[in-house]
Coordinates of C-alpha atoms and ligand atoms in Angstrom, one line a residue:
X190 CA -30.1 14.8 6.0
X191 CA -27.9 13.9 9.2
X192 CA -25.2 16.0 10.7
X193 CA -23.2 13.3 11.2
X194 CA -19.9 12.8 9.3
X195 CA -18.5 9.1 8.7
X196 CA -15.0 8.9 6.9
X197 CA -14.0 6.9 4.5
X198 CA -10.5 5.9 6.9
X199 CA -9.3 6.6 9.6
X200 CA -7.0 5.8 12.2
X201 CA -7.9 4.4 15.6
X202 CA -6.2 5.7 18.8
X203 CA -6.4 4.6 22.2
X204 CA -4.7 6.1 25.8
X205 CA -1.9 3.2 25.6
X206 CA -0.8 4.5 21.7
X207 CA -1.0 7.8 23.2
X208 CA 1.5 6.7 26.2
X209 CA 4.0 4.9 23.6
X210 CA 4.7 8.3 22.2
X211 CA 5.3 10.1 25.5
X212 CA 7.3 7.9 26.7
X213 CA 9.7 8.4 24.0
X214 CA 9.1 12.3 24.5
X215 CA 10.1 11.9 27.6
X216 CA 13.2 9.7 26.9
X217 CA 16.9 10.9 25.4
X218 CA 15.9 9.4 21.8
X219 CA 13.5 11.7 19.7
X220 CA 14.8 9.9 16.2
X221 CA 16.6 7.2 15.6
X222 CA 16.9 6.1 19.2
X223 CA 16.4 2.1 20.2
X224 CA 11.9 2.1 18.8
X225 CA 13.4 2.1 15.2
X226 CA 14.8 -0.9 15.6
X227 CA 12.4 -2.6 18.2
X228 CA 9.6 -1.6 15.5
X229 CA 11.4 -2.7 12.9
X230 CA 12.3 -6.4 14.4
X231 CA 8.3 -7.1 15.5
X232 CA 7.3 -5.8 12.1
X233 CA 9.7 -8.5 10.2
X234 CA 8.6 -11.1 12.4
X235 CA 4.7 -10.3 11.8
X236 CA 5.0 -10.5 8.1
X237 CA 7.5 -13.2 8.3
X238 CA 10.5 -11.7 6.3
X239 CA 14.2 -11.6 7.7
X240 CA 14.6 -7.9 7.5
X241 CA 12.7 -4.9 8.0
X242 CA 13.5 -1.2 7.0
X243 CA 11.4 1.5 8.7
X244 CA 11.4 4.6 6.7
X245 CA 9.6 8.2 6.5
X246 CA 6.7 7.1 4.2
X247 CA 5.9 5.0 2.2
X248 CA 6.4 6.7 -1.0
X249 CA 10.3 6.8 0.6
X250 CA 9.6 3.0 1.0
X251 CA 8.9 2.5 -2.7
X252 CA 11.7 4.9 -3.8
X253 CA 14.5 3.1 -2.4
X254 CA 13.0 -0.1 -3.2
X255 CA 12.9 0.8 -7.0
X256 CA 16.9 2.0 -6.5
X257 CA 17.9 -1.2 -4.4
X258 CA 16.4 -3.1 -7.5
X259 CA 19.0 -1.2 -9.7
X260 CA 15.9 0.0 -12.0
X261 CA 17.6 3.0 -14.1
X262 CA 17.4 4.7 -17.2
X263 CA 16.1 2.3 -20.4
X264 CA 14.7 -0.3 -18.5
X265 CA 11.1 -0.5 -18.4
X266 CA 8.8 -1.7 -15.2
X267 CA 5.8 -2.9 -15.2
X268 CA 2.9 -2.0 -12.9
X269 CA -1.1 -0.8 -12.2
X270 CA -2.8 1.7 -13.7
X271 CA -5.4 1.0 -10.6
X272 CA -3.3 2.4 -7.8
X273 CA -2.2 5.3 -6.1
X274 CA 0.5 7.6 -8.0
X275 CA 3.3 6.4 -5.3
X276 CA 3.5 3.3 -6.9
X277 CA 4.1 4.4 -10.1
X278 CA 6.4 7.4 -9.7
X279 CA 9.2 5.3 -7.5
X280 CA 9.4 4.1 -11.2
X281 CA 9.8 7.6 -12.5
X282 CA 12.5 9.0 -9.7
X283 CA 14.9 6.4 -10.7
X284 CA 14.6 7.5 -14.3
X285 CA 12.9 3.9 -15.5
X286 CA 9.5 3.3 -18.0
X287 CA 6.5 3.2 -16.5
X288 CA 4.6 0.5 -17.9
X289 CA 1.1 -0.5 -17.2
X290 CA -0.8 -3.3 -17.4
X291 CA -4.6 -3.7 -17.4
X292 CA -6.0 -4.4 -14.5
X293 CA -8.6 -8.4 -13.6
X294 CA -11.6 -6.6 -13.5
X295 CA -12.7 -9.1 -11.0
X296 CA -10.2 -8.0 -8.3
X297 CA -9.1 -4.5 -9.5
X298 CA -5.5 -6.1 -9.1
X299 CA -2.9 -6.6 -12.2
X300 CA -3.9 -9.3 -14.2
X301 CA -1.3 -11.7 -14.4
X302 CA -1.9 -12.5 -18.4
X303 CA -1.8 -8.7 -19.2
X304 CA 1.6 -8.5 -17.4
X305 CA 2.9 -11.2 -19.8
X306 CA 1.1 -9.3 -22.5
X307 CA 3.4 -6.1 -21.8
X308 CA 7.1 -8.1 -21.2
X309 CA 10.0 -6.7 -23.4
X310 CA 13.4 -7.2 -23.6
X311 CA 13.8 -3.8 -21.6
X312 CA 11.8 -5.5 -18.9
X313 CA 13.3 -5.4 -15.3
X314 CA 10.7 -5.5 -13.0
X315 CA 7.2 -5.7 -12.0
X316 CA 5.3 -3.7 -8.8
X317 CA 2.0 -5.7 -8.6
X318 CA -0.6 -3.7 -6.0
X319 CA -2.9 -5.7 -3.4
X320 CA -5.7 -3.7 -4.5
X321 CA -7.8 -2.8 -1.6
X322 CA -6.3 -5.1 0.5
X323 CA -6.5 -8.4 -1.6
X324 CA -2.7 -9.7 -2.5
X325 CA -1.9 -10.1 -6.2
X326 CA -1.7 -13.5 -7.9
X327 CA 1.8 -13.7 -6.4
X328 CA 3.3 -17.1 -7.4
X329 CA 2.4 -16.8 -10.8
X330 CA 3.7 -13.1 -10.9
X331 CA 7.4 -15.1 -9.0
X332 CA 7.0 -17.4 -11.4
X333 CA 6.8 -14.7 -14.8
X334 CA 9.6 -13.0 -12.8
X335 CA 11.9 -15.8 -12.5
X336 CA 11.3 -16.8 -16.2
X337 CA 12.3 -13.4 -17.2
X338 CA 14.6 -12.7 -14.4
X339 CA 12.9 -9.1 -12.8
X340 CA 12.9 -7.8 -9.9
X341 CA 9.2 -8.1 -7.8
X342 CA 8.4 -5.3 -5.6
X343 CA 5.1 -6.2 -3.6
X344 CA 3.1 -2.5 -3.1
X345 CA 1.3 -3.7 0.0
X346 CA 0.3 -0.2 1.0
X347 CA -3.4 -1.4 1.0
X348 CA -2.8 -5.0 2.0
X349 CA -0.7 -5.3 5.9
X350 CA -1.8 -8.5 8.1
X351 CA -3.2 -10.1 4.3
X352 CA -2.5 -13.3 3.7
X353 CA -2.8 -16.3 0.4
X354 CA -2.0 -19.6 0.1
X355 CA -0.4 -21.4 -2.6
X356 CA -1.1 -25.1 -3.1
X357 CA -2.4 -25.5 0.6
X358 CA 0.8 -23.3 2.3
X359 CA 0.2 -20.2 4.0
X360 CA 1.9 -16.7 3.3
X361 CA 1.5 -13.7 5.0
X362 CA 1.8 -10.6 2.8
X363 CA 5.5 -9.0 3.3
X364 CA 7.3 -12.8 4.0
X365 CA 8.9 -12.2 0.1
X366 CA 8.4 -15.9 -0.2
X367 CA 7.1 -14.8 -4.0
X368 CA 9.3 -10.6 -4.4
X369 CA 12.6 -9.1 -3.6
X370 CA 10.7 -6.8 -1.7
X371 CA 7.6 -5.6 -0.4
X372 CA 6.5 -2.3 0.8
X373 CA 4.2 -1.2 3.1
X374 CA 2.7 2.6 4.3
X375 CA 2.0 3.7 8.3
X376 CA 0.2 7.0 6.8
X377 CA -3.0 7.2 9.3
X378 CA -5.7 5.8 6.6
X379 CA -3.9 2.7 6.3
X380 CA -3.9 -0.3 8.6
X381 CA -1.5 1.3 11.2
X382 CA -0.7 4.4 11.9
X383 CA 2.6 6.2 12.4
X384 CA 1.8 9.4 11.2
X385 CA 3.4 9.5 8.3
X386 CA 5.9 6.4 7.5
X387 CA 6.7 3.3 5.9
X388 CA 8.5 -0.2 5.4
X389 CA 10.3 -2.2 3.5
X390 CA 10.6 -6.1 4.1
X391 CA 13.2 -8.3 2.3
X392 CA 14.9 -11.5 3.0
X393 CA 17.9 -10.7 0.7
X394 CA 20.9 -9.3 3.2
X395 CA 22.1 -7.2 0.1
X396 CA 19.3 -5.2 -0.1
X397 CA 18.6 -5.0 3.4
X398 CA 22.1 -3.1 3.5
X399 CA 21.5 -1.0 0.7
X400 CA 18.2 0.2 1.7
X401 CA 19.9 0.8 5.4
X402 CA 22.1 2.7 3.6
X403 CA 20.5 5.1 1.0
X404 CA 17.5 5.9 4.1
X405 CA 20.1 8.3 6.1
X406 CA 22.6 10.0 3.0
X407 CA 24.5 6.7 1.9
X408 CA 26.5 7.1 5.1
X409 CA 28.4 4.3 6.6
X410 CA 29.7 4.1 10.4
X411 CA 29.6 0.5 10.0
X412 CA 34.0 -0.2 10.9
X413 CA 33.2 -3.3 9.2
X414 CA 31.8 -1.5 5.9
X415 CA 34.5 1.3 5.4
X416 CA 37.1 1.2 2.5
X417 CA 39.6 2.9 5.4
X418 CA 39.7 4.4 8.5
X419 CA 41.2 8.0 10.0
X420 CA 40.2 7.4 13.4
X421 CA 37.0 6.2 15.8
X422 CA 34.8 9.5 14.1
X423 CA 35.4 8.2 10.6
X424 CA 32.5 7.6 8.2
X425 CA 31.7 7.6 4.9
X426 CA 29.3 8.5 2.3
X427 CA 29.3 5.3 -0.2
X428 CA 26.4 5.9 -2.5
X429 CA 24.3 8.9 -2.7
X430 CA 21.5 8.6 -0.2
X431 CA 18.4 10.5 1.2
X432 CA 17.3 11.6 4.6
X433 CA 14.5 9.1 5.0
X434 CA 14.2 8.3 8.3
X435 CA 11.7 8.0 10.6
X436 CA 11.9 9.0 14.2
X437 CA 11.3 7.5 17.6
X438 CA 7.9 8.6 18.7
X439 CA 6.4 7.4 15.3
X440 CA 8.2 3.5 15.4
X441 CA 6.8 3.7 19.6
X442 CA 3.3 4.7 17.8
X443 CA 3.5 2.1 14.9
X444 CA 4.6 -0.4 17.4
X445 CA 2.1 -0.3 19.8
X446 CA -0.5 -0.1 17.0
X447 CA 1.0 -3.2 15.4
X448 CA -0.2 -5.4 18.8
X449 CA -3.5 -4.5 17.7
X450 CA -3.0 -5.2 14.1
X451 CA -5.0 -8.5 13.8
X452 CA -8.0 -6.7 16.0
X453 CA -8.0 -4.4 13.4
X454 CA -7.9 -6.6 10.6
X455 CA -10.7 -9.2 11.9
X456 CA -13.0 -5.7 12.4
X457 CA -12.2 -4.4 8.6
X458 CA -13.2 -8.2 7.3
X459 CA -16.3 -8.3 10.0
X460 CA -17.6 -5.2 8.3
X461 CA -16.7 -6.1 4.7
X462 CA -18.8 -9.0 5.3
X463 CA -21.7 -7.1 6.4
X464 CA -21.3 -4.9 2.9
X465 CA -20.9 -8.0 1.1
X466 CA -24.2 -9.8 2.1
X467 CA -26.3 -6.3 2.0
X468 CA -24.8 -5.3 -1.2
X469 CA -24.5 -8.9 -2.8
X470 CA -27.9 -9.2 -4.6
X471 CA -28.1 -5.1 -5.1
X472 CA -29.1 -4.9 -9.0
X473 CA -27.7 -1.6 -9.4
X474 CA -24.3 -2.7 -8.2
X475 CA -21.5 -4.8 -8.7
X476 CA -18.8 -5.8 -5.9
X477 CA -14.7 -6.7 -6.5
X478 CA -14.6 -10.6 -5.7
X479 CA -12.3 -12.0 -3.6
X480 CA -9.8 -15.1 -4.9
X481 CA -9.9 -18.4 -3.1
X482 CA -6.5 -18.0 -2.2
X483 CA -6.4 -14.9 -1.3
X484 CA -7.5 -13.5 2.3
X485 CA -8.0 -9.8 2.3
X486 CA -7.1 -6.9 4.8
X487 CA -9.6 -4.7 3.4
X488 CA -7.7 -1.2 3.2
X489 CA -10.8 0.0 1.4
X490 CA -14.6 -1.1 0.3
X491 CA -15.1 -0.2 -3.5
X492 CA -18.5 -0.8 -4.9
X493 CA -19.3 -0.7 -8.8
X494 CA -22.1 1.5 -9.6
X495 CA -23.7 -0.3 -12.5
X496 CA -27.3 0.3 -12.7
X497 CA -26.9 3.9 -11.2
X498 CA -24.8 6.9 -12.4
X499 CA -21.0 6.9 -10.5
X500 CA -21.4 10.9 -9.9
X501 CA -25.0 10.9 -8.9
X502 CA -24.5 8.0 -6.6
X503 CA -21.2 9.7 -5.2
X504 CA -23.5 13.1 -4.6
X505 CA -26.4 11.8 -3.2
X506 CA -23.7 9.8 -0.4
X507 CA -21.5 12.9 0.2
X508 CA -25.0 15.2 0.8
X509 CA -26.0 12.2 3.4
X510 CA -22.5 12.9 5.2
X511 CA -20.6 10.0 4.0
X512 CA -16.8 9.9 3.3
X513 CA -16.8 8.6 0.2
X514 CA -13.8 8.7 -2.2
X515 CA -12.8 7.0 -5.8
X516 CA -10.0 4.4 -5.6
X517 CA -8.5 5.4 -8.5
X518 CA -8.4 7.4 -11.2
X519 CA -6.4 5.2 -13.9
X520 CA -2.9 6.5 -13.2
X521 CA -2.0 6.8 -16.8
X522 CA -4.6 9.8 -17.6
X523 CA -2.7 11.7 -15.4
X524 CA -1.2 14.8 -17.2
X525 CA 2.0 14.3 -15.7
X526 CA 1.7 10.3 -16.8
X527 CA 0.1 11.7 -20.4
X528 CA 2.7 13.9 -21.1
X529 CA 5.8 12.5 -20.4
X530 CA 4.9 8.9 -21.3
X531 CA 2.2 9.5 -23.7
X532 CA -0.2 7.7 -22.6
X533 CA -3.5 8.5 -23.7
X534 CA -7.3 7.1 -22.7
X535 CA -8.4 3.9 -24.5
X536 CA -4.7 2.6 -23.4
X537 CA -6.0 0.7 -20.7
X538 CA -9.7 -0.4 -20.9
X539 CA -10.9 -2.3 -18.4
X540 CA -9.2 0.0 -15.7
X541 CA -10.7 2.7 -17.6
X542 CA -14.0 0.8 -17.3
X543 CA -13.4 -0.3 -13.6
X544 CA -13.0 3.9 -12.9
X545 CA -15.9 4.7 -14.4
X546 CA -18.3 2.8 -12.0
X547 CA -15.7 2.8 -8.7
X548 CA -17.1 4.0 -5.8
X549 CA -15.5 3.5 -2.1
X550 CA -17.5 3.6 1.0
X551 CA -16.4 3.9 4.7
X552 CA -14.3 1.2 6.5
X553 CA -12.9 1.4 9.2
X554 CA -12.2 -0.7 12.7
X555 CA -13.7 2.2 15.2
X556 CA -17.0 2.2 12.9
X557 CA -19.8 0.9 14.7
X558 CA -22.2 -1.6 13.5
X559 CA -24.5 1.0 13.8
X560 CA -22.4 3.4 11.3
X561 CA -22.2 0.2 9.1
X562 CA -26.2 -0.4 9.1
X563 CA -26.2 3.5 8.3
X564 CA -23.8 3.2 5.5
X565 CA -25.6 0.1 4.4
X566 CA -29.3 2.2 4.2
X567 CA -27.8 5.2 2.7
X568 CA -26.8 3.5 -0.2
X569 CA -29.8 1.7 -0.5
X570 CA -31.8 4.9 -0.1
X571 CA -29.3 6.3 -2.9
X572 CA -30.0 3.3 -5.5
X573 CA -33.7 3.5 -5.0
X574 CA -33.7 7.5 -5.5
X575 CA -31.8 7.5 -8.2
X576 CA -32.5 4.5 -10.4
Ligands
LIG4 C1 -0.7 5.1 0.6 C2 -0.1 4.4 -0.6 C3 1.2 4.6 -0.9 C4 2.1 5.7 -0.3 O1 2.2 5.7 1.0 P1 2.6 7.0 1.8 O2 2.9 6.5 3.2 O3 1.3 7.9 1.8 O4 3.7 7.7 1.1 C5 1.8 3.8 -1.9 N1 1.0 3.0 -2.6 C6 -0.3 2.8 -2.4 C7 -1.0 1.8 -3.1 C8 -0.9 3.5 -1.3 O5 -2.2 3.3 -1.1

């Protein structure tokens, strides 16, 4: 049994992230100071979408999304039951259905077909999750949307610097070529790492005004934007807003992070590769595949424990001092989900199924190959032991 103790995330930090952020200590601005901005611009122009919103997390990120989509009371929206709660409660704030859809077991993202199995005429949007990392199916999901005319909201939480092509052209995940919006999270488990915070990217000038708006109390200063004016202190409140802003400090930390975005990103896929080829002709285990079009960031590593028990295998990696974690119980069993909804299990079952045998394992850019080759015989040790 080792002492040592490998995560399944975590962030990566060096002296010049460290020196972002006291600079900006050391400056006038502690929260929305000139960073917000700066951070937001480089962020737009790395995913390739004409605005950017920077915001205090990105469950904040997905809430305003959902109320710039206009999603209220009787309309339904459709999204994961593989996913982290975020995605699906943005749905609840605003007083809208959730609605799931099952899940590709292949990918553990929402399967385009099942969407299209769960459209009604109270239909108004759909949140499809890169799971892990991988991006959704997105031009057929634009292209169900645009039959149906919803709203897409992209939860790229898992998936920043992913990219997919669609007959031969390249998209980077957050360009909205295929959404309204996408959002994105800076918590310190994720690709960057602000702290806490998140994003939304858009290309529509509407919505980039609205979200601008509802982040800081649906206050306007804008002289341009006000219905009339007492004098230069004049604002006003136009739509009832939230304080969900971000400071300073953190858009000086998530920028200088963002430089190193695509070292982080070729490290996560260096290391899911090494998974992939110990792991690929592993009896006891399956592995999500990856679509041809589709280039992953790899948030996360799940593997599928099929010839060995889920809680044994998870025991047995824990006791050898790994970080492992499930990626995710089906968000419909929830209580809260069950009881207000009633949803119930059976609902869903091939994310049911996908839960049962879900497993993820450490990734992370500062892991070492060494940690990886560790990882790698630990669960090879684990199979063996327990099979
Ligand atoms: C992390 C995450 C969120 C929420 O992000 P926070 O910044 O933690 O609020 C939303 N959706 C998914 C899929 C996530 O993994």
């Amino acid at each position: 049994m080792a002492s040592r103790y490998i995560p399944y995330g975590r962030h990566s930090l060096e002296p010049d992230d460290i020196q972002a952020v006291v600079d900006i200590l050391n400056s006038d601005w502690l929260t929305q100071g000139p960073m917000v901005p700066q951070f937001e611009q480089a962020f737009a122009a790395y995913c390739g979408a004409r605005y950017a919103v920077a915001v205090s997390s990105g469950t904040a990120a997905l809430h305003l999304a959902a109320l710039t989509a206009g999603f209220v009371p009787g309309d339904e929206v459709i999204t994961s039951p593989i996913t982290f709660v975020a995605s699906v409660n943005c749905i609840a704030y605003v007083g809208a259905k959730p609605v799931f859809a099952d899940i590709d077991p292949f990918t553990g993202c929402l399967a385009t077909e099942q969407i299209a199995a769960q459209l009604t005429p109270a239909t108004k949007g759909i949140i499809p999750v890169h799971f892990a990392g991988q991006p959704c199916a997105m031009a057929a999901i634009s292209a169900i949307a645009g039959e149906h005319n919803l709203i897409v909201i992209e939860d790229a939480a898992h998936a920043l610097g992913s990219s997919y092509t669609v007959d031969g052209r390249y998209f980077t995940t957050g360009c909205c070529a295929h959404s309204d919006m996408t959002i994105f999270s800076l918590h310190p488990v994720k690709h960057i790492a602000a702290g806490e915070g998140g994003v939304i990217t858009t290309n529509n000038k509407e919505f980039y005004e609205r979200l601008c708006l509802l982040r800081s109390h649906g206050i306007s200063k804008n002289p341009e934007r006000l219905s009339s004016s007492d004098g230069p202190w004049y604002y006003e409140m136009q739509t009832l807003g939230f304080n969900y802003r971000i400071t300073d400090f953190q858009c000086a930390l998530a920028l200088s992070q963002l430089k190193k975005l695509d070292e982080f990103v070729a490290r996560r896929r260096a290391i899911a590769r090494m998974y992939s080829r110990a792991f690929q002709d592993e009896a006891a285990l399956a592995l999500l595949s990856q679509n041809p079009g589709a280039d992953s960031s790899f948030h996360i590593f799940v593997i599928l424990a099929r010839g060995v028990d889920r809680a044994e295998l998870f025991k047995s990696l824990s006791e050898r001092g790994l970080g492992v974690n499930v990626h995710y119980i089906p968000v419909h069993l929830q209580p809260y989900y069950r009881e207000t909804f009633g949803y119930g299990s059976g609902d869903y079952p091939l994310a049911e199924e996908y839960y049962r045998q879900a497993l993820t394992i450490p990734l992370y850019p500062a892991m070492t190959d060494d940690d990886v080759a560790a990882v790698i015989a630990d669960v090879r040790e684990s199979i063996k032991i327990l099979s």
